[in-house]
Amino acid sequence: MADAIIPKTIRKPASYFRMRRRAVRSLQVLALLLVLFYTLFPYYWAFVSSTKQGSALYQSALMPAFDFTYYRQLIDNPVFMGSLVNSAYVAVSTTFLSLVIGLSAAYALGRIDFPQRRTILMIVLMISIFPQVVVLSGMFELVNWMGLFNRPSALVITYLLSTVPFTTWILTTFIREFPRELEEAAIIDGCSHFRILTKVLLPLMGPSLASTGILAFILAWNEFLFALTFTLTDENRTVPVAIGLIAGNSRYEYPFGQIMAASVTVTLPLIIIVLIFQRRIVAGLTAGAIKG
C-alpha cells in the first residue's frame, strides 16, 4: 500500500493574528461610536436648537449659538417651575412607595413557599404589561371617588399601578439569588420575617434597590397620559404635560426653541441621578449574572 499522504497544516504568521485582532477591535470601536452617536445626538441637537432664535432654528448648523434666552424664560415662568416641583414630588413619592411595597411583596414571593406563588407572579407580570388606556376609565372613577382629582397625589396612586408590579417582579429575581443560609442562620437566632428582610437582606440589596428605583423614578417622571387626564389646572400639572401645552405667541407660531429648552431642562435631573448612582445601577443590573 502506498503511504497515505498527510497534508501539512500551514501555520499562519503572528502578524496575521495581530492584524485580525486590530480589525476586530476597530470594528468594536466603530460600533460603539455609532451607538453613542445614535443615542446622544438627539439630546445634543435639542440643546443646539434651544440656544437658537428666530430663523436660525431652521438652519442645519451643528454648533450651538449659546443664546440662553429660552432657559431664562423657563426659570422666570412660575408655571413651569411649579410643574418641576410637582414632578419631583410625584416621582419621589411613587419611587419610595413602589420600593416599600415591591420589596415586601418580593420577599414573600421569593422566599416564602405557598401554593399560589407562581400564579401570583404571573398575575403581577400581566398587570405590568397592561396598556394605560385599558385602565384609564377605571382609574378615573377611583381617583374621583377618593377625592383626589386635580391633585398631584392622584398621580402617585395611579403610577403605583405600573411601578409596583415592575419593582415586585425585578426585586423578586434579586431576592431569589441570595443564599438561604443567611435566613436559616437568622431564624436560628430568633429573627422574624420582618427582621430578616430589614436587618439581613435589605443591607445587601443596595445595588438592586438603586437600579430598580431609578427605573421607577424615570417611569414616573416621564409619564404623560395619566398626568394629562387627572390634572386640570397649571399649578397641579407635571413637567411632561407642561411641555406639551407650551404655546407660541400666536396660533401660527410653533415654539420649537422653548420646547427644546424645556426638554433639556427636564432631562438634566435624570442624567445627574444616573451619574450619581452609576456604579450601583451597574452592580444591580449585573447581580446574579454569574453564579459562584
Coordinates of C-alpha atoms in Angstrom, one line a residue:
M1 CA 0.0 0.0 0.0
A2 CA 1.1 3.4 -0.8
D3 CA 1.8 5.5 2.1
A4 CA -1.0 7.9 2.9
I5 CA -0.2 11.4 2.1
I6 CA -0.8 13.6 5.2
P7 CA -1.1 17.2 4.2
K8 CA 0.9 19.6 6.3
T9 CA -1.0 22.3 8.1
I10 CA 0.1 25.7 7.1
R11 CA 0.8 27.8 10.2
K12 CA -0.2 31.4 9.8
P13 CA 2.3 34.0 10.9
A14 CA 1.8 36.0 14.1
S15 CA 1.3 39.2 12.1
Y16 CA -1.9 37.7 10.7
F17 CA -3.4 37.3 14.1
R18 CA -2.3 40.8 15.2
M19 CA -4.0 42.3 12.2
R20 CA -7.1 40.3 12.8
R21 CA -7.3 41.4 16.5
R22 CA -6.8 45.0 15.3
A23 CA -9.6 44.7 12.7
V24 CA -11.9 43.2 15.3
R25 CA -11.1 45.9 17.8
S26 CA -11.6 48.6 15.2
L27 CA -15.0 47.2 14.3
Q28 CA -15.9 47.2 18.0
V29 CA -14.9 50.8 18.4
L30 CA -16.8 51.8 15.3
A31 CA -19.9 50.0 16.5
L32 CA -19.6 51.8 19.9
L33 CA -19.2 55.1 18.3
L34 CA -22.3 54.5 16.1
V35 CA -24.3 53.6 19.2
L36 CA -23.1 56.6 21.1
F37 CA -23.9 58.9 18.1
Y38 CA -27.4 57.4 17.8
T39 CA -28.2 57.8 21.5
L40 CA -26.5 61.1 22.2
F41 CA -27.0 63.1 19.1
P42 CA -30.8 63.8 19.6
Y43 CA -30.1 65.3 23.0
Y44 CA -27.2 67.4 21.6
W45 CA -29.5 68.6 18.8
A46 CA -32.1 69.5 21.3
F47 CA -29.5 71.6 23.2
V48 CA -28.3 73.2 20.0
S49 CA -31.9 74.1 19.0
S50 CA -32.6 75.5 22.4
T51 CA -29.9 78.1 22.0
K52 CA -31.1 79.5 18.7
Q53 CA -33.5 82.3 18.0
G54 CA -35.8 83.1 15.0
S55 CA -34.8 81.8 11.6
A56 CA -31.6 80.3 13.0
L57 CA -33.7 77.4 14.3
Y58 CA -34.2 76.2 10.7
Q59 CA -30.5 76.2 9.8
S60 CA -28.6 73.0 9.9
A61 CA -25.6 74.4 11.9
L62 CA -24.3 71.8 14.4
M63 CA -22.7 74.4 16.7
P64 CA -24.9 75.9 19.4
A65 CA -25.4 79.7 19.4
F66 CA -25.1 79.9 23.2
D67 CA -28.2 82.2 23.5
F68 CA -29.9 81.1 26.7
T69 CA -32.9 83.3 26.4
Y70 CA -35.3 80.4 26.4
Y71 CA -33.8 79.0 29.6
R72 CA -34.1 82.3 31.4
Q73 CA -37.8 82.4 30.3
L74 CA -38.3 79.0 31.8
I75 CA -36.7 80.0 35.1
D76 CA -38.9 83.1 35.2
N77 CA -42.0 81.1 34.4
P78 CA -43.7 80.1 37.7
V79 CA -46.0 77.6 35.9
F80 CA -43.0 75.6 34.6
M81 CA -41.1 75.8 37.8
G82 CA -44.2 74.6 39.7
S83 CA -44.5 71.7 37.3
L84 CA -40.9 70.7 38.1
V85 CA -41.8 70.7 41.8
N86 CA -44.9 68.6 41.1
S87 CA -42.9 66.1 39.0
A88 CA -40.3 65.8 41.7
Y89 CA -42.9 65.2 44.4
V90 CA -44.8 62.6 42.3
A91 CA -41.7 60.8 41.1
V92 CA -40.0 60.6 44.5
S93 CA -43.2 59.6 46.3
T94 CA -44.0 56.9 43.7
T95 CA -40.5 55.5 43.8
F96 CA -40.5 55.3 47.6
L97 CA -43.9 53.6 47.8
S98 CA -43.1 51.3 45.0
L99 CA -39.9 50.1 46.6
V100 CA -41.5 49.6 50.0
I101 CA -44.5 47.7 48.6
G102 CA -42.5 45.9 46.0
L103 CA -39.8 44.8 48.4
S104 CA -42.3 43.4 50.8
A105 CA -44.1 41.5 48.0
A106 CA -40.8 40.4 46.5
Y107 CA -39.7 38.8 49.8
A108 CA -43.0 36.9 50.1
L109 CA -42.9 35.7 46.5
G110 CA -39.2 34.9 46.5
R111 CA -38.7 33.3 49.9
I112 CA -42.0 32.1 51.4
D113 CA -43.3 28.9 49.9
F114 CA -47.1 28.8 49.3
P115 CA -49.1 27.1 46.6
Q116 CA -50.3 30.2 44.7
R117 CA -46.8 31.8 44.4
R118 CA -46.3 31.1 40.7
T119 CA -49.9 32.2 39.9
I120 CA -49.4 35.5 41.7
L121 CA -46.1 36.1 39.9
M122 CA -47.8 35.6 36.5
I123 CA -50.7 38.0 37.6
V124 CA -48.1 40.6 38.6
L125 CA -46.4 40.2 35.2
M126 CA -49.7 40.5 33.3
I127 CA -50.7 43.7 35.3
S128 CA -47.4 45.3 34.4
I129 CA -47.9 44.9 30.7
F130 CA -51.5 46.3 30.6
P131 CA -51.8 49.4 28.4
Q132 CA -52.7 52.5 30.2
V133 CA -55.7 53.2 28.1
V134 CA -57.3 49.9 29.3
V135 CA -57.4 51.0 32.9
L136 CA -57.8 54.8 32.3
S137 CA -61.6 54.9 32.9
G138 CA -61.4 52.7 36.0
M139 CA -58.7 54.8 37.5
F140 CA -60.6 57.9 36.7
E141 CA -63.6 56.6 38.7
L142 CA -61.3 55.6 41.6
V143 CA -59.5 58.9 41.7
N144 CA -62.8 60.8 41.6
W145 CA -64.2 58.6 44.4
M146 CA -61.2 59.2 46.6
G147 CA -61.5 63.0 46.1
L148 CA -58.0 63.3 44.6
F149 CA -59.0 64.6 41.2
N150 CA -56.8 67.5 40.0
R151 CA -54.2 66.8 42.7
P152 CA -50.6 65.5 42.4
S153 CA -51.5 62.8 44.9
A154 CA -53.8 61.2 42.4
L155 CA -50.8 60.7 40.1
V156 CA -48.9 58.9 42.9
I157 CA -51.8 56.5 43.3
T158 CA -52.2 55.8 39.6
Y159 CA -48.5 55.5 38.9
L160 CA -48.3 52.7 41.5
L161 CA -50.4 50.6 39.2
S162 CA -47.5 50.3 36.8
T163 CA -44.4 50.7 39.1
V164 CA -45.4 48.3 41.9
P165 CA -45.7 45.2 39.6
F166 CA -42.5 46.3 37.8
T167 CA -40.5 46.6 41.1
T168 CA -42.0 43.5 42.6
W169 CA -41.0 41.4 39.6
I170 CA -37.4 42.7 39.4
L171 CA -36.8 42.6 43.2
T172 CA -38.2 39.0 43.4
T173 CA -35.5 38.0 41.0
F174 CA -32.8 39.6 43.1
I175 CA -34.0 38.1 46.4
R176 CA -34.0 34.6 44.9
E177 CA -30.3 35.0 44.3
F178 CA -29.4 35.3 48.0
P179 CA -28.3 32.1 49.7
R180 CA -30.9 30.6 52.1
E181 CA -28.2 30.0 54.6
L182 CA -28.5 33.7 55.6
E183 CA -32.1 33.3 56.5
E184 CA -31.6 30.0 58.2
A185 CA -28.9 31.5 60.5
A186 CA -31.2 34.4 61.2
I187 CA -34.2 32.1 62.0
I188 CA -32.0 30.1 64.4
D189 CA -31.2 33.4 66.2
G190 CA -34.9 34.0 66.6
C191 CA -35.4 36.7 63.9
S192 CA -38.9 37.1 62.4
H193 CA -39.5 37.5 58.6
F194 CA -39.7 41.3 59.0
R195 CA -36.3 41.4 60.8
I196 CA -34.8 39.1 58.2
L197 CA -35.9 41.4 55.5
T198 CA -34.9 44.7 57.2
K199 CA -31.7 43.6 59.0
V200 CA -30.3 40.8 56.8
L201 CA -31.4 41.2 53.2
L202 CA -32.0 44.9 53.0
P203 CA -28.4 46.0 53.6
L204 CA -27.3 43.6 50.8
M205 CA -29.8 45.0 48.3
G206 CA -28.4 48.5 47.8
P207 CA -27.4 48.0 44.1
S208 CA -30.7 46.3 43.2
L209 CA -32.8 48.9 45.0
A210 CA -30.8 51.7 43.3
S211 CA -31.3 50.2 39.8
T212 CA -34.9 49.4 40.3
G213 CA -35.6 52.8 42.0
I214 CA -34.0 54.7 39.1
L215 CA -36.1 52.9 36.6
A216 CA -39.3 53.5 38.6
F217 CA -38.3 57.2 39.0
I218 CA -37.8 57.6 35.3
L219 CA -41.1 55.9 34.6
A220 CA -43.0 58.2 36.9
W221 CA -41.1 61.3 35.8
N222 CA -41.9 60.8 32.1
E223 CA -45.5 59.6 32.3
F224 CA -47.9 61.7 30.3
L225 CA -51.3 60.1 29.8
F226 CA -52.4 59.9 33.5
A227 CA -50.9 63.3 34.2
L228 CA -52.9 64.9 31.4
T229 CA -56.1 63.1 32.4
F230 CA -56.1 63.6 36.2
T231 CA -54.9 67.2 36.4
L232 CA -56.6 70.3 35.0
T233 CA -55.0 73.4 36.4
D234 CA -51.5 74.7 35.7
E235 CA -50.4 74.6 39.4
N236 CA -51.0 70.9 39.6
R237 CA -49.6 69.7 36.3
T238 CA -46.3 67.8 35.9
V239 CA -43.5 68.6 33.5
P240 CA -44.4 66.4 30.5
V241 CA -47.9 68.0 30.4
A242 CA -46.5 71.5 30.9
I243 CA -44.1 70.9 27.9
G244 CA -46.9 69.6 25.8
L245 CA -49.0 72.7 26.5
I246 CA -46.3 75.2 25.7
A247 CA -47.8 77.6 23.1
G248 CA -46.3 80.3 20.9
N249 CA -47.2 84.0 20.8
S250 CA -49.7 83.3 18.0
R251 CA -51.7 80.4 16.6
Y252 CA -49.3 80.2 13.7
E253 CA -46.1 80.0 15.8
Y254 CA -44.7 76.7 16.9
P255 CA -42.5 77.2 20.0
F256 CA -39.8 74.8 18.9
G257 CA -37.0 76.5 20.8
Q258 CA -38.9 76.8 24.0
I259 CA -39.9 73.1 23.8
M260 CA -36.3 72.0 23.2
A261 CA -35.1 74.2 26.2
A262 CA -37.7 72.6 28.4
S263 CA -36.8 69.1 27.3
V264 CA -33.2 69.7 28.0
T265 CA -34.0 71.1 31.4
V266 CA -36.3 68.2 32.3
T267 CA -33.7 65.6 31.2
L268 CA -30.8 67.1 33.3
P269 CA -32.1 65.7 36.7
L270 CA -32.3 62.2 35.2
I271 CA -28.8 62.4 33.9
I272 CA -27.5 63.7 37.2
I273 CA -29.2 60.9 39.2
V274 CA -27.9 58.2 36.8
L275 CA -24.4 59.6 37.1
I276 CA -24.5 59.7 40.9
F277 CA -25.8 56.1 41.2
Q278 CA -24.0 54.8 38.1
R279 CA -21.9 52.1 40.0
R280 CA -24.9 50.9 42.0
I281 CA -27.0 50.7 38.9
V282 CA -24.4 48.6 37.0
A283 CA -23.9 46.4 40.1
G284 CA -27.6 45.9 40.4
L285 CA -28.3 45.1 36.8
T286 CA -25.4 42.6 36.7
A287 CA -26.3 40.9 40.0
G288 CA -26.9 37.3 39.6
A289 CA -25.5 37.1 36.1
I290 CA -22.6 35.0 37.4
K291 CA -23.2 32.3 39.9
G292 CA -20.2 31.2 42.0

